[in-house]
Coordinates of C-alpha atoms in Angstrom, one line a residue:
Chain A
M1 CA 27.3 15.9 12.1
M2 CA 25.3 12.7 10.3
S3 CA 27.6 10.0 11.5
D4 CA 26.7 11.4 15.6
L5 CA 23.1 10.2 14.8
N6 CA 22.1 7.3 16.6
Q7 CA 21.0 4.5 14.3
T8 CA 18.9 2.3 16.1
V9 CA 16.3 6.3 16.6
L10 CA 16.7 6.9 12.7
Y11 CA 15.3 3.2 12.2
Q12 CA 13.4 3.4 14.4
Y13 CA 11.8 6.5 12.7
L14 CA 12.0 4.7 9.1
L15 CA 10.3 1.9 9.6
R16 CA 7.5 4.0 10.7
L17 CA 7.4 5.6 7.4
G18 CA 7.5 2.7 5.7
D19 CA 4.9 0.9 8.1
S20 CA 2.8 3.4 7.4
S21 CA 3.2 3.0 3.4
L22 CA 3.4 -0.2 3.5
T23 CA -0.4 -0.8 5.8
M24 CA -2.1 2.2 3.8
G25 CA -1.2 0.1 0.4
Q26 CA -2.3 -3.3 1.7
R27 CA -5.8 -1.5 2.7
L28 CA -6.0 0.1 -0.8
A29 CA -5.7 -2.8 -2.5
E30 CA -8.2 -4.2 -1.1
W31 CA -10.7 -2.4 -3.4
C32 CA -9.1 -4.1 -6.5
G33 CA -11.7 -5.2 -8.6
H34 CA -14.2 -3.9 -6.3
G35 CA -14.1 -0.1 -7.1
P36 CA -17.3 1.8 -7.4
Y37 CA -16.2 2.9 -11.1
L38 CA -13.8 1.0 -13.6
E39 CA -12.0 4.2 -13.8
E40 CA -11.9 4.4 -9.5
D41 CA -10.6 0.9 -9.3
V42 CA -7.8 1.9 -11.7
A43 CA -6.8 4.5 -9.7
L44 CA -7.0 3.1 -6.1
T45 CA -4.8 0.0 -7.6
N46 CA -2.5 2.9 -8.8
V47 CA -2.4 5.2 -4.8
S48 CA -1.5 1.4 -4.0
L49 CA 1.1 0.5 -5.9
D50 CA 2.3 3.9 -4.8
F51 CA 2.6 3.1 -1.2
I52 CA 3.5 0.0 -1.6
G53 CA 6.6 1.2 -3.6
H54 CA 7.9 4.3 -0.8
A55 CA 7.4 1.1 1.9
Q56 CA 9.9 -0.3 0.0
L57 CA 12.0 2.1 -0.5
F58 CA 12.3 3.1 2.5
Y59 CA 12.8 -0.2 4.3
Q60 CA 15.7 -0.3 1.7
L61 CA 17.0 2.8 3.5
A62 CA 16.4 1.3 7.1
V63 CA 18.0 -2.2 6.0
A64 CA 21.4 -0.4 4.8
L65 CA 21.8 1.0 8.3
D66 CA 21.7 -2.6 9.8
D67 CA 24.4 -5.6 10.0
E68 CA 22.5 -8.5 10.0
H69 CA 21.9 -8.4 5.7
K70 CA 18.3 -8.2 6.1
T71 CA 15.8 -7.1 3.0
P72 CA 13.0 -4.4 2.7
D73 CA 11.0 -8.6 2.9
D74 CA 12.2 -9.4 5.4
L75 CA 11.1 -5.8 7.4
A76 CA 7.6 -6.6 5.6
F77 CA 7.0 -10.1 6.5
L78 CA 8.4 -11.3 8.9
R79 CA 8.0 -8.5 12.1
D80 CA 5.1 -9.1 14.2
A81 CA 2.8 -6.1 15.0
H82 CA 4.2 -4.8 18.2
E83 CA 6.9 -4.4 15.9
Y84 CA 5.1 -2.4 13.8
R85 CA 5.9 1.4 14.1
N86 CA 2.8 3.2 12.4
P87 CA 0.3 5.3 13.3
L88 CA -3.0 3.6 14.1
I89 CA -5.1 5.3 11.5
T90 CA -3.0 3.6 8.2
E91 CA -4.2 0.1 9.7
L92 CA -7.7 0.9 10.5
P93 CA -10.3 -1.7 7.8
K94 CA -10.8 -0.2 4.3
G95 CA -14.2 0.5 5.0
D96 CA -16.7 2.2 2.6
F97 CA -15.6 3.9 -0.2
A98 CA -16.2 7.5 2.3
Y99 CA -13.9 5.9 4.6
T100 CA -11.6 5.0 2.2
T101 CA -12.3 8.8 1.0
L102 CA -10.7 11.0 3.8
K103 CA -8.5 8.5 5.8
Q104 CA -6.7 9.1 1.9
Y105 CA -7.2 12.5 2.2
F106 CA -6.1 12.9 6.0
I107 CA -2.7 10.7 5.2
D108 CA -2.3 12.3 2.1
V109 CA -2.4 15.8 3.7
F110 CA 0.1 14.8 6.4
N111 CA 2.2 13.2 3.6
L112 CA 2.8 16.4 1.5
N113 CA 3.7 17.9 3.9
L114 CA 6.1 15.3 5.6
F115 CA 7.7 15.3 2.5
Q116 CA 8.2 19.0 1.5
G117 CA 10.2 18.5 5.0
L118 CA 12.0 15.6 4.0
K119 CA 13.0 16.7 0.7
H120 CA 15.5 19.0 2.3
S121 CA 16.4 16.0 5.0
Q122 CA 20.8 16.2 5.5
L123 CA 20.3 12.7 4.6
E124 CA 20.7 12.6 0.9
P125 CA 18.9 9.2 0.2
L126 CA 16.3 9.9 2.2
A127 CA 15.6 13.5 0.8
Q128 CA 15.7 11.7 -2.9
V129 CA 12.9 8.9 -1.0
A130 CA 10.9 12.0 0.0
K131 CA 11.8 13.7 -3.8
K132 CA 10.9 11.0 -5.7
A133 CA 7.4 10.1 -3.5
L134 CA 6.1 13.8 -3.3
M135 CA 5.6 13.7 -7.3
E136 CA 3.1 11.1 -6.4
V137 CA 1.5 12.6 -3.0
K138 CA 0.5 15.4 -5.2
Y139 CA -1.9 13.1 -6.9
H140 CA -2.9 11.3 -4.7
L141 CA -3.7 14.4 -2.2
K142 CA -5.3 15.9 -6.2
R143 CA -7.7 13.0 -6.3
S144 CA -9.3 12.6 -2.7
E145 CA -9.4 16.4 -1.9
A146 CA -11.8 16.4 -5.0
W147 CA -13.8 13.3 -3.9
V148 CA -14.5 14.6 -0.6
V149 CA -15.8 17.3 -1.9
R150 CA -17.4 15.4 -4.4
L151 CA -19.4 13.2 -1.7
A152 CA -19.6 16.5 0.8
L153 CA -21.7 18.7 -1.7
S154 CA -23.7 16.2 -3.1
T155 CA -26.4 13.6 -2.4
D156 CA -27.6 13.3 1.2
E157 CA -26.6 9.8 1.4
A158 CA -22.8 10.7 0.9
K159 CA -23.0 13.8 2.9
A160 CA -23.5 10.9 5.5
R161 CA -21.6 8.6 5.4
I162 CA -18.4 11.2 4.9
Q163 CA -19.8 12.9 8.3
K164 CA -19.8 8.8 10.0
S165 CA -16.5 8.7 8.3
L166 CA -15.0 11.4 10.2
D167 CA -16.7 11.2 13.3
D168 CA -14.9 7.6 13.0
L169 CA -12.1 9.0 12.2
W170 CA -10.5 12.1 13.4
F171 CA -9.5 11.3 17.2
Y172 CA -7.1 9.2 15.0
T173 CA -5.1 12.3 13.2
P174 CA -3.4 13.2 16.0
E175 CA -1.2 10.3 16.4
L176 CA 0.4 11.3 13.2
F177 CA 2.0 14.5 14.7
E178 CA 3.9 12.7 17.4
V179 CA 7.2 13.0 18.3
D180 CA 9.4 11.1 20.7
D181 CA 12.9 12.1 21.9
G182 CA 14.8 10.1 19.1
M183 CA 12.9 12.0 17.0
R184 CA 14.0 15.4 18.6
T185 CA 17.5 14.5 18.4
L186 CA 16.2 14.0 14.4
V187 CA 14.6 17.8 14.1
D188 CA 18.0 19.0 15.3
A189 CA 19.9 17.6 13.0
E190 CA 17.9 18.4 10.2
V191 CA 17.0 14.9 9.7
I192 CA 13.4 15.1 9.6
P193 CA 11.2 18.1 9.2
D194 CA 9.8 20.1 12.3
Y195 CA 6.3 17.5 13.2
A196 CA 4.3 21.1 15.0
T197 CA 5.5 23.3 11.3
I198 CA 3.5 19.6 9.8
K199 CA 1.0 19.8 12.1
S200 CA -0.1 23.3 11.8
S201 CA -0.2 23.6 7.9
W202 CA -1.9 19.8 7.7
Q203 CA -4.5 22.1 10.4
E204 CA -4.8 24.8 8.0
R205 CA -5.8 22.9 5.3
V206 CA -8.3 20.6 6.5
E207 CA -10.2 22.9 8.8
E208 CA -10.5 25.2 5.5
L209 CA -11.8 22.1 3.6
L210 CA -14.0 20.5 6.1
Q211 CA -15.4 24.5 6.0
K212 CA -15.6 24.4 2.8
C213 CA -17.7 20.8 3.1
E214 CA -19.9 21.8 5.6
L215 CA -18.7 19.2 7.8
E216 CA -18.1 19.1 11.8
P217 CA -15.1 17.1 13.2
P218 CA -16.9 15.1 16.5
E219 CA -16.3 17.2 20.2
S220 CA -14.8 14.2 22.2
G221 CA -13.4 10.4 21.6
W222 CA -10.5 8.1 22.4
V223 CA -7.5 9.7 21.1
A224 CA -5.5 7.1 19.2
T225 CA -1.7 6.4 20.5
G226 CA 0.4 3.9 20.7
G227 CA 1.7 3.0 17.1
M228 CA 5.1 4.2 17.7
E229 CA 5.6 1.5 21.1
G230 CA 4.1 -0.7 18.9
E231 CA 0.6 -1.0 20.8
H232 CA -1.7 -1.7 17.9
S233 CA -5.1 -2.0 16.6
E234 CA -6.9 -5.0 16.7
H235 CA -7.2 -5.0 13.3
L236 CA -2.8 -4.9 12.2
G237 CA -3.0 -8.6 13.3
Y238 CA -5.9 -10.2 11.2
L239 CA -3.4 -7.5 8.4
L240 CA -0.4 -9.2 9.0
A241 CA -1.8 -12.4 8.9
E242 CA -2.6 -12.6 5.7
M243 CA 0.1 -10.0 3.8
Q244 CA 2.6 -12.6 6.1
F245 CA 1.3 -16.2 5.3
L246 CA 3.1 -17.7 2.1
P247 CA 6.8 -16.2 4.5
R248 CA 5.7 -17.3 7.4
A249 CA 4.4 -20.5 6.0
Y250 CA 6.8 -21.8 3.9
P251 CA 9.8 -19.9 5.4
G252 CA 12.9 -19.3 3.5
C253 CA 11.7 -19.6 0.2
E254 CA 12.2 -17.3 -2.4
W255 CA 9.2 -15.9 -4.5
Chain B
M1 CA -28.6 2.8 -27.1
Y2 CA -28.0 1.0 -30.1
S3 CA -27.4 2.7 -33.0
Q4 CA -29.8 3.6 -35.8
G5 CA -27.9 0.9 -38.3
L6 CA -29.4 -2.2 -35.8
T7 CA -32.8 -1.3 -35.2
D8 CA -33.8 0.3 -38.9
A9 CA -31.7 -2.5 -40.4
K10 CA -34.3 -5.2 -38.3
G11 CA -36.0 -7.2 -40.9
Q12 CA -34.6 -5.6 -43.9
T13 CA -33.0 -6.7 -46.7
E14 CA -28.9 -4.6 -46.7
P15 CA -28.5 -3.1 -50.1
A16 CA -26.2 -5.8 -52.1
D17 CA -24.5 -2.9 -53.4
L18 CA -23.5 -2.3 -50.4
L19 CA -22.7 -5.1 -48.9
A20 CA -20.2 -5.8 -52.2
A21 CA -18.9 -2.5 -51.5
F22 CA -18.1 -3.9 -47.9
Q23 CA -16.3 -7.2 -48.7
A24 CA -14.1 -5.7 -51.3
K25 CA -12.6 -2.8 -48.5
I26 CA -12.6 -5.8 -46.5
D27 CA -10.4 -7.7 -49.1
R28 CA -8.7 -4.9 -49.5
E29 CA -7.4 -5.3 -46.1
E30 CA -8.7 -1.4 -45.3
K31 CA -9.6 -1.4 -41.4
I32 CA -14.0 -0.4 -41.3
E33 CA -14.1 2.9 -39.1
P34 CA -17.1 3.4 -37.0
R35 CA -19.0 5.9 -39.9
D36 CA -18.5 3.5 -42.6
W37 CA -21.5 1.6 -42.8
M38 CA -21.7 -2.2 -42.3
P39 CA -23.8 -5.0 -42.0
M40 CA -26.3 -5.5 -39.1
A41 CA -24.4 -8.6 -39.0
Y42 CA -20.8 -7.8 -39.1
R43 CA -22.0 -4.8 -36.0
K44 CA -23.5 -7.1 -33.9
T45 CA -21.0 -10.2 -33.8
L46 CA -18.5 -6.8 -33.2
I47 CA -20.7 -6.1 -29.6
R48 CA -21.1 -9.3 -28.9
Q49 CA -17.5 -9.9 -29.2
M50 CA -15.8 -7.1 -28.0
S51 CA -18.4 -6.9 -24.8
Q52 CA -17.0 -10.2 -24.5
H53 CA -13.9 -9.6 -24.0
A54 CA -13.9 -6.2 -22.1
H55 CA -16.0 -8.3 -19.8
S56 CA -13.2 -10.7 -19.3
E57 CA -11.1 -8.1 -18.3
I58 CA -13.0 -7.3 -16.0
V59 CA -14.1 -9.9 -14.2
G60 CA -10.3 -11.9 -15.3
Q61 CA -9.5 -9.0 -11.8
L62 CA -10.8 -11.2 -9.4
P63 CA -9.3 -14.4 -9.9
E64 CA -5.8 -12.7 -9.7
G65 CA -7.2 -9.6 -7.1
N66 CA -7.3 -13.2 -4.9
W67 CA -4.0 -13.3 -4.5
I68 CA -2.6 -9.2 -4.1
T69 CA -3.1 -9.3 -0.5
R70 CA -1.3 -12.1 0.1
A71 CA 1.9 -12.0 -2.7
P72 CA 4.9 -13.2 -0.8
S73 CA 7.4 -10.4 -1.4
L74 CA 7.0 -6.7 -2.0
K75 CA 8.0 -7.4 -5.8
R76 CA 5.0 -9.5 -6.5
K77 CA 2.9 -7.7 -4.8
M78 CA 3.7 -4.6 -6.9
I79 CA 3.4 -6.6 -10.0
L80 CA 0.6 -8.7 -9.5
L81 CA -1.2 -5.0 -8.8
A82 CA 0.2 -3.8 -11.7
K83 CA -0.9 -6.0 -14.1
V84 CA -4.4 -6.3 -12.6
Q85 CA -4.5 -2.6 -12.9
D86 CA -3.6 -3.8 -16.9
E87 CA -6.3 -5.7 -17.0
A88 CA -9.1 -3.5 -15.7
G89 CA -7.0 -0.6 -17.8
H90 CA -7.6 -3.1 -20.8
G91 CA -11.5 -2.9 -20.1
L92 CA -11.8 0.2 -20.4
Y93 CA -10.1 0.3 -23.6
I94 CA -12.4 -2.1 -25.1
Y95 CA -15.4 -0.7 -23.5
S96 CA -14.4 2.2 -24.8
A97 CA -13.8 0.6 -28.7
T98 CA -17.0 -1.2 -28.7
E99 CA -19.2 2.6 -27.7
T100 CA -17.9 3.3 -31.6
L101 CA -20.9 0.9 -32.3
G102 CA -23.3 2.4 -30.8
V103 CA -23.7 0.7 -27.5
S104 CA -22.8 2.1 -24.1
R105 CA -20.7 0.7 -21.3
D106 CA -23.6 1.1 -19.2
Q107 CA -26.3 -1.0 -21.2
L108 CA -22.5 -3.5 -21.4
T109 CA -22.4 -3.4 -17.7
E110 CA -26.6 -4.9 -17.2
E111 CA -25.4 -6.8 -19.3
L112 CA -22.7 -8.9 -17.7
L113 CA -24.4 -8.5 -14.4
T114 CA -27.5 -10.1 -15.8
G115 CA -25.9 -12.7 -17.5
K116 CA -26.5 -12.3 -20.7
A117 CA -23.6 -12.2 -21.7
K118 CA -21.0 -14.0 -21.3
Y119 CA -17.3 -13.5 -20.4
S120 CA -14.3 -15.8 -21.3
S121 CA -15.1 -19.2 -19.1
I122 CA -11.5 -19.8 -18.0
F123 CA -12.4 -16.8 -14.9
N124 CA -14.8 -19.4 -13.0
Y125 CA -12.1 -21.8 -12.1
P126 CA -10.6 -20.6 -8.3
T127 CA -7.3 -19.6 -7.5
P128 CA -6.4 -21.7 -4.4
S129 CA -2.9 -21.0 -4.2
W130 CA 0.1 -18.5 -4.6
A131 CA 1.2 -20.7 -7.6
D132 CA -2.2 -20.1 -9.6
M133 CA -0.2 -16.2 -10.2
G134 CA 2.1 -18.3 -12.4
A135 CA -0.3 -20.2 -14.5
I136 CA -2.5 -17.6 -15.1
G137 CA 0.4 -15.3 -16.1
W138 CA 1.9 -18.5 -18.1
L139 CA -0.9 -20.4 -19.6
V140 CA -4.2 -17.6 -19.5
D141 CA -1.9 -14.6 -20.7
G142 CA -0.1 -16.7 -23.5
A143 CA -3.5 -18.4 -24.7
A144 CA -5.2 -14.9 -24.8
I145 CA -1.9 -13.9 -26.1
M146 CA -2.2 -16.6 -29.3
N147 CA -5.7 -14.8 -29.6
Q148 CA -5.0 -11.3 -29.5
V149 CA -2.3 -11.1 -31.9
P150 CA -4.5 -11.8 -34.4
L151 CA -6.3 -9.5 -33.5
C152 CA -3.6 -6.5 -34.0
R153 CA -5.0 -7.1 -37.7
T154 CA -8.8 -7.6 -37.2
S155 CA -10.9 -5.5 -39.5
Y156 CA -13.0 -2.9 -37.4
G157 CA -10.5 -0.5 -36.8
P158 CA -10.4 1.1 -33.4
Y159 CA -10.8 -2.7 -32.3
A160 CA -7.4 -3.6 -33.8
R161 CA -6.1 -0.2 -33.1
S162 CA -6.7 -1.0 -28.7
M163 CA -4.9 -4.9 -29.0
V164 CA -2.5 -3.7 -30.1
R165 CA -1.4 -2.0 -26.7
I166 CA -3.1 -4.5 -24.9
C167 CA -0.7 -7.5 -26.5
K168 CA 2.5 -5.8 -25.2
E169 CA 1.1 -5.2 -21.9
E170 CA 0.1 -8.8 -22.4
S171 CA 3.2 -10.3 -23.9
F172 CA 4.7 -8.7 -19.9
H173 CA 1.9 -10.8 -18.5
Q174 CA 2.7 -13.8 -19.7
R175 CA 6.7 -13.6 -18.3
Q176 CA 5.7 -12.1 -14.9
G177 CA 3.7 -15.7 -14.6
Y178 CA 6.7 -17.5 -16.3
E179 CA 9.1 -16.1 -13.6
I180 CA 6.7 -17.1 -11.7
M181 CA 6.5 -21.0 -12.4
T182 CA 10.0 -21.0 -12.9
V183 CA 10.8 -19.6 -9.1
L184 CA 8.6 -22.4 -7.8
A185 CA 10.0 -25.5 -10.1
R186 CA 13.3 -24.6 -8.8
G187 CA 12.7 -24.3 -5.2
T188 CA 11.5 -26.7 -2.6
A189 CA 9.8 -29.6 -3.7
A190 CA 6.1 -28.0 -1.5
Q191 CA 6.7 -24.7 -3.9
K192 CA 7.3 -27.3 -6.8
E193 CA 3.9 -29.0 -6.1
M194 CA 2.4 -26.2 -5.7
A195 CA 2.7 -25.0 -9.7
Q196 CA 2.2 -29.2 -10.5
R197 CA -1.4 -28.1 -8.9
A198 CA -1.6 -25.1 -10.6
L199 CA -0.7 -26.4 -13.6
N200 CA -3.2 -29.5 -13.3
R201 CA -5.8 -27.3 -12.4
T202 CA -5.4 -24.6 -15.0
W203 CA -3.9 -26.6 -18.6
W204 CA -7.6 -28.5 -19.8
P205 CA -9.7 -24.5 -18.3
A206 CA -6.7 -22.8 -21.2
L207 CA -7.5 -25.2 -23.8
M208 CA -11.2 -24.4 -23.1
M209 CA -10.1 -20.4 -23.6
F210 CA -9.8 -20.8 -28.1
G211 CA -14.0 -21.9 -28.0
P212 CA -15.5 -25.5 -29.2
S213 CA -13.8 -26.8 -32.1
D214 CA -14.1 -26.0 -35.1
K215 CA -16.8 -28.5 -36.4
D216 CA -18.6 -27.3 -33.1
S217 CA -18.0 -23.1 -34.1
K218 CA -21.8 -21.6 -35.4
H219 CA -19.5 -18.0 -35.7
S220 CA -16.4 -19.0 -37.2
E221 CA -17.1 -19.1 -41.2
Q222 CA -18.6 -15.5 -41.4
S223 CA -16.0 -14.2 -39.2
M224 CA -13.4 -15.4 -41.2
K225 CA -14.6 -13.7 -43.9
W226 CA -15.6 -10.7 -42.7
K227 CA -11.6 -11.0 -41.3
I228 CA -12.5 -10.4 -37.5
K229 CA -11.0 -13.8 -37.3
R230 CA -7.4 -15.0 -39.5
F231 CA -6.8 -18.1 -37.8
S232 CA -9.7 -21.1 -36.7
N233 CA -9.6 -22.0 -33.0
D234 CA -8.2 -25.8 -33.4
E235 CA -5.7 -23.8 -35.3
L236 CA -5.1 -21.3 -32.4
R237 CA -5.1 -23.8 -29.8
Q238 CA -3.1 -26.1 -31.7
K239 CA 0.0 -23.3 -31.7
F240 CA -0.2 -22.9 -27.6
I241 CA -0.2 -26.0 -27.2
D242 CA 3.3 -26.6 -30.0
A243 CA 4.5 -23.4 -28.1
T244 CA 3.2 -24.5 -24.2
V245 CA 4.9 -28.1 -24.2
P246 CA 8.6 -27.0 -24.4
Q247 CA 8.0 -24.7 -22.0
A248 CA 6.8 -27.3 -18.8
E249 CA 9.5 -28.9 -19.6
H250 CA 12.0 -26.5 -19.3
L251 CA 10.4 -26.6 -15.8
G252 CA 10.4 -29.6 -14.9
L253 CA 6.6 -29.6 -14.9
T254 CA 3.8 -32.3 -15.9
I255 CA 1.5 -31.4 -17.8
P256 CA -2.3 -33.3 -17.6
D257 CA -2.5 -35.2 -20.4
P258 CA -1.3 -38.9 -20.7
E259 CA -1.9 -38.0 -25.1
L260 CA 0.1 -35.6 -25.9
N261 CA 2.8 -36.7 -28.0
W262 CA 5.5 -34.9 -30.8
N263 CA 3.7 -36.0 -34.6
E264 CA 7.1 -36.2 -36.4
E265 CA 4.1 -36.6 -39.9
T266 CA 2.5 -33.3 -38.9
G267 CA 4.6 -31.9 -36.7
H268 CA 2.6 -30.8 -33.9
Y269 CA 2.0 -32.2 -30.8
D270 CA -0.9 -34.5 -30.7
H271 CA -3.3 -34.2 -27.6
G272 CA -6.1 -35.7 -25.8
E273 CA -10.1 -34.5 -26.1
I274 CA -11.7 -32.0 -24.5
N275 CA -13.5 -32.7 -22.1
W276 CA -16.4 -30.3 -24.3
N277 CA -19.3 -31.2 -21.8
E278 CA -17.0 -28.9 -18.9
F279 CA -16.8 -26.4 -21.5
I280 CA -20.3 -26.5 -22.3
E281 CA -21.5 -26.8 -18.1
V282 CA -19.0 -23.8 -16.9
I283 CA -20.5 -21.2 -20.5
H284 CA -23.6 -22.2 -19.0
G285 CA -22.7 -20.5 -15.5
N286 CA -22.0 -24.8 -13.6
G287 CA -18.6 -24.1 -13.0
P288 CA -16.8 -23.7 -9.6
C289 CA -16.7 -19.4 -9.5
N290 CA -19.2 -18.1 -11.9
K291 CA -21.8 -17.6 -9.2
E292 CA -19.1 -15.9 -6.7
R293 CA -17.4 -13.2 -9.8
I294 CA -20.8 -12.3 -10.8
Q295 CA -21.9 -11.5 -7.1
A296 CA -18.2 -9.8 -6.7
R297 CA -19.3 -7.5 -9.7
I298 CA -23.0 -6.6 -8.6
D299 CA -21.4 -6.2 -5.2
A300 CA -19.2 -3.7 -6.9
H301 CA -21.6 -2.0 -8.9
D302 CA -25.0 -2.1 -5.8
E303 CA -22.2 -0.7 -3.3
G304 CA -20.8 2.0 -5.4
E305 CA -24.4 3.1 -6.6
W306 CA -24.5 5.8 -3.8
V307 CA -20.8 7.1 -5.0
R308 CA -21.5 7.3 -9.0
A309 CA -24.8 9.2 -7.8
A310 CA -23.6 11.3 -5.4
A311 CA -20.4 12.3 -8.8
E312 CA -23.5 12.6 -11.0
V313 CA -25.0 15.3 -8.3
Y314 CA -22.3 16.8 -7.4
Q315 CA -21.2 17.6 -11.8
Q316 CA -24.8 18.7 -12.5
R317 CA -25.0 21.1 -9.0
H318 CA -20.8 22.3 -10.5
S319 CA -22.0 23.0 -14.0
N320 CA -24.8 25.2 -13.0
T321 CA -23.0 27.0 -10.8
S322 CA -20.2 27.2 -13.1
K323 CA -23.0 28.2 -15.3
S324 CA -24.5 31.5 -13.6
E325 CA -21.7 32.0 -12.7
A326 CA -20.5 33.0 -16.1
A327 CA -23.7 34.6 -17.0

């Protein structure tokens, strides 16, 4: 059954995983040297490092599928924005600590459920990567969840900042659960989990926390979409311009 | 929260028998521990040196942090992230070790942000190219290792112990820096030029990291007697030069000192005079990046203020709730 899989579909899906991790890691890395505490500086950098590590693992699985002899670095540094497949939320600027924390929390809950599903993938190498990543995601979530609570249930300023972040981020979350026809074939082949299940687990956990924290999601807003087709926000171009500068300016060099 | 030892002893003569016992202990190579009696000047010297060291680790995150988002491969990005994270960790260990002398991290941070405390002058130089990541690892961490390996045997126990772990990590940092330089030096002409320019920028400031020459070093003699220091500034600097010149030759790069020459008689490299005026200017705030570096730390501190306040309020409420629940 595995050999019948559409390799292009699988490749695009692995890019989605890798690109999400890389853009998250890149944004978190911007905190290095600028965190609110030394301990948090170390933690943010540590989480960033994990995300970039996950990106590399997903890209390795992706390049193994094509015969163009590409490397994970080629995928990271030599694709333009329209070839990136991450949802828009992961490319958003780092914002303040409340914004970074809430974004992190949404992604951590998503990743926990996603990787718990992926660890049962019929595609053994993907299951292995998910198992490894899952151990780290559990720590990420423990940390980000504790911070959301701490910010929401403390001072007025922290509460206002986390509520503002919720207003700004909430409608970027539905895109996490988008599924196209190609992905449905992967679900049918048990390569990836059912995203509807991931979505309901995500909603249950997030809504419970928001209630505990007395935070209100906004009623309406622009619902982000487009990442899977390579239609991104204005932010991704700058992220890539910065990240890809050296390999683009000095093509073909080793570093 | 300076300890009583500092305030009480102000202006008083320290008892000769205690001083003699203290020196005898040091001479027997026994470690001084936080609860032991120590001369006020010993405590002060350690607080100054250790806090400068910790501040250097923290400010030292910035010049390398400058390239994390632009590192040219995933591997380099991860190594650089891990390295800069190590520096923050070193800062944390050394702040903790300094706290054993009766001074708080908050106070030390304030001294850094108000410019009262110093940090290594090297971090006031810019890192305009990727090759600076190589030059910093190779030369700056290389110089730090020369300084820090003897500190693993320094007389103050908590400092010595924290240095053992730090030195292990620094040695990895030095190797990764040299490896970056190796790849660049063997790369295209443009990459080699990048590497050479970074060496030109970093060489002299790296030599200045060992501090003033022995004849001008006001703290050295007493620190040697107390075995806080084990080698003089000039001895360590020479050791660094002797180790580094062959490495530069191996890379095919030129050290920017026309007077650098192997001296058969002394068995060391002779070198040109360091521009001590530049050193003094940078130490006193007039280096290329002094203002930016401190401003970056002030901004991080100010922008993090509400986060720290929130954590504190939450902590208080939470512990009150736990207490009332327990009752």
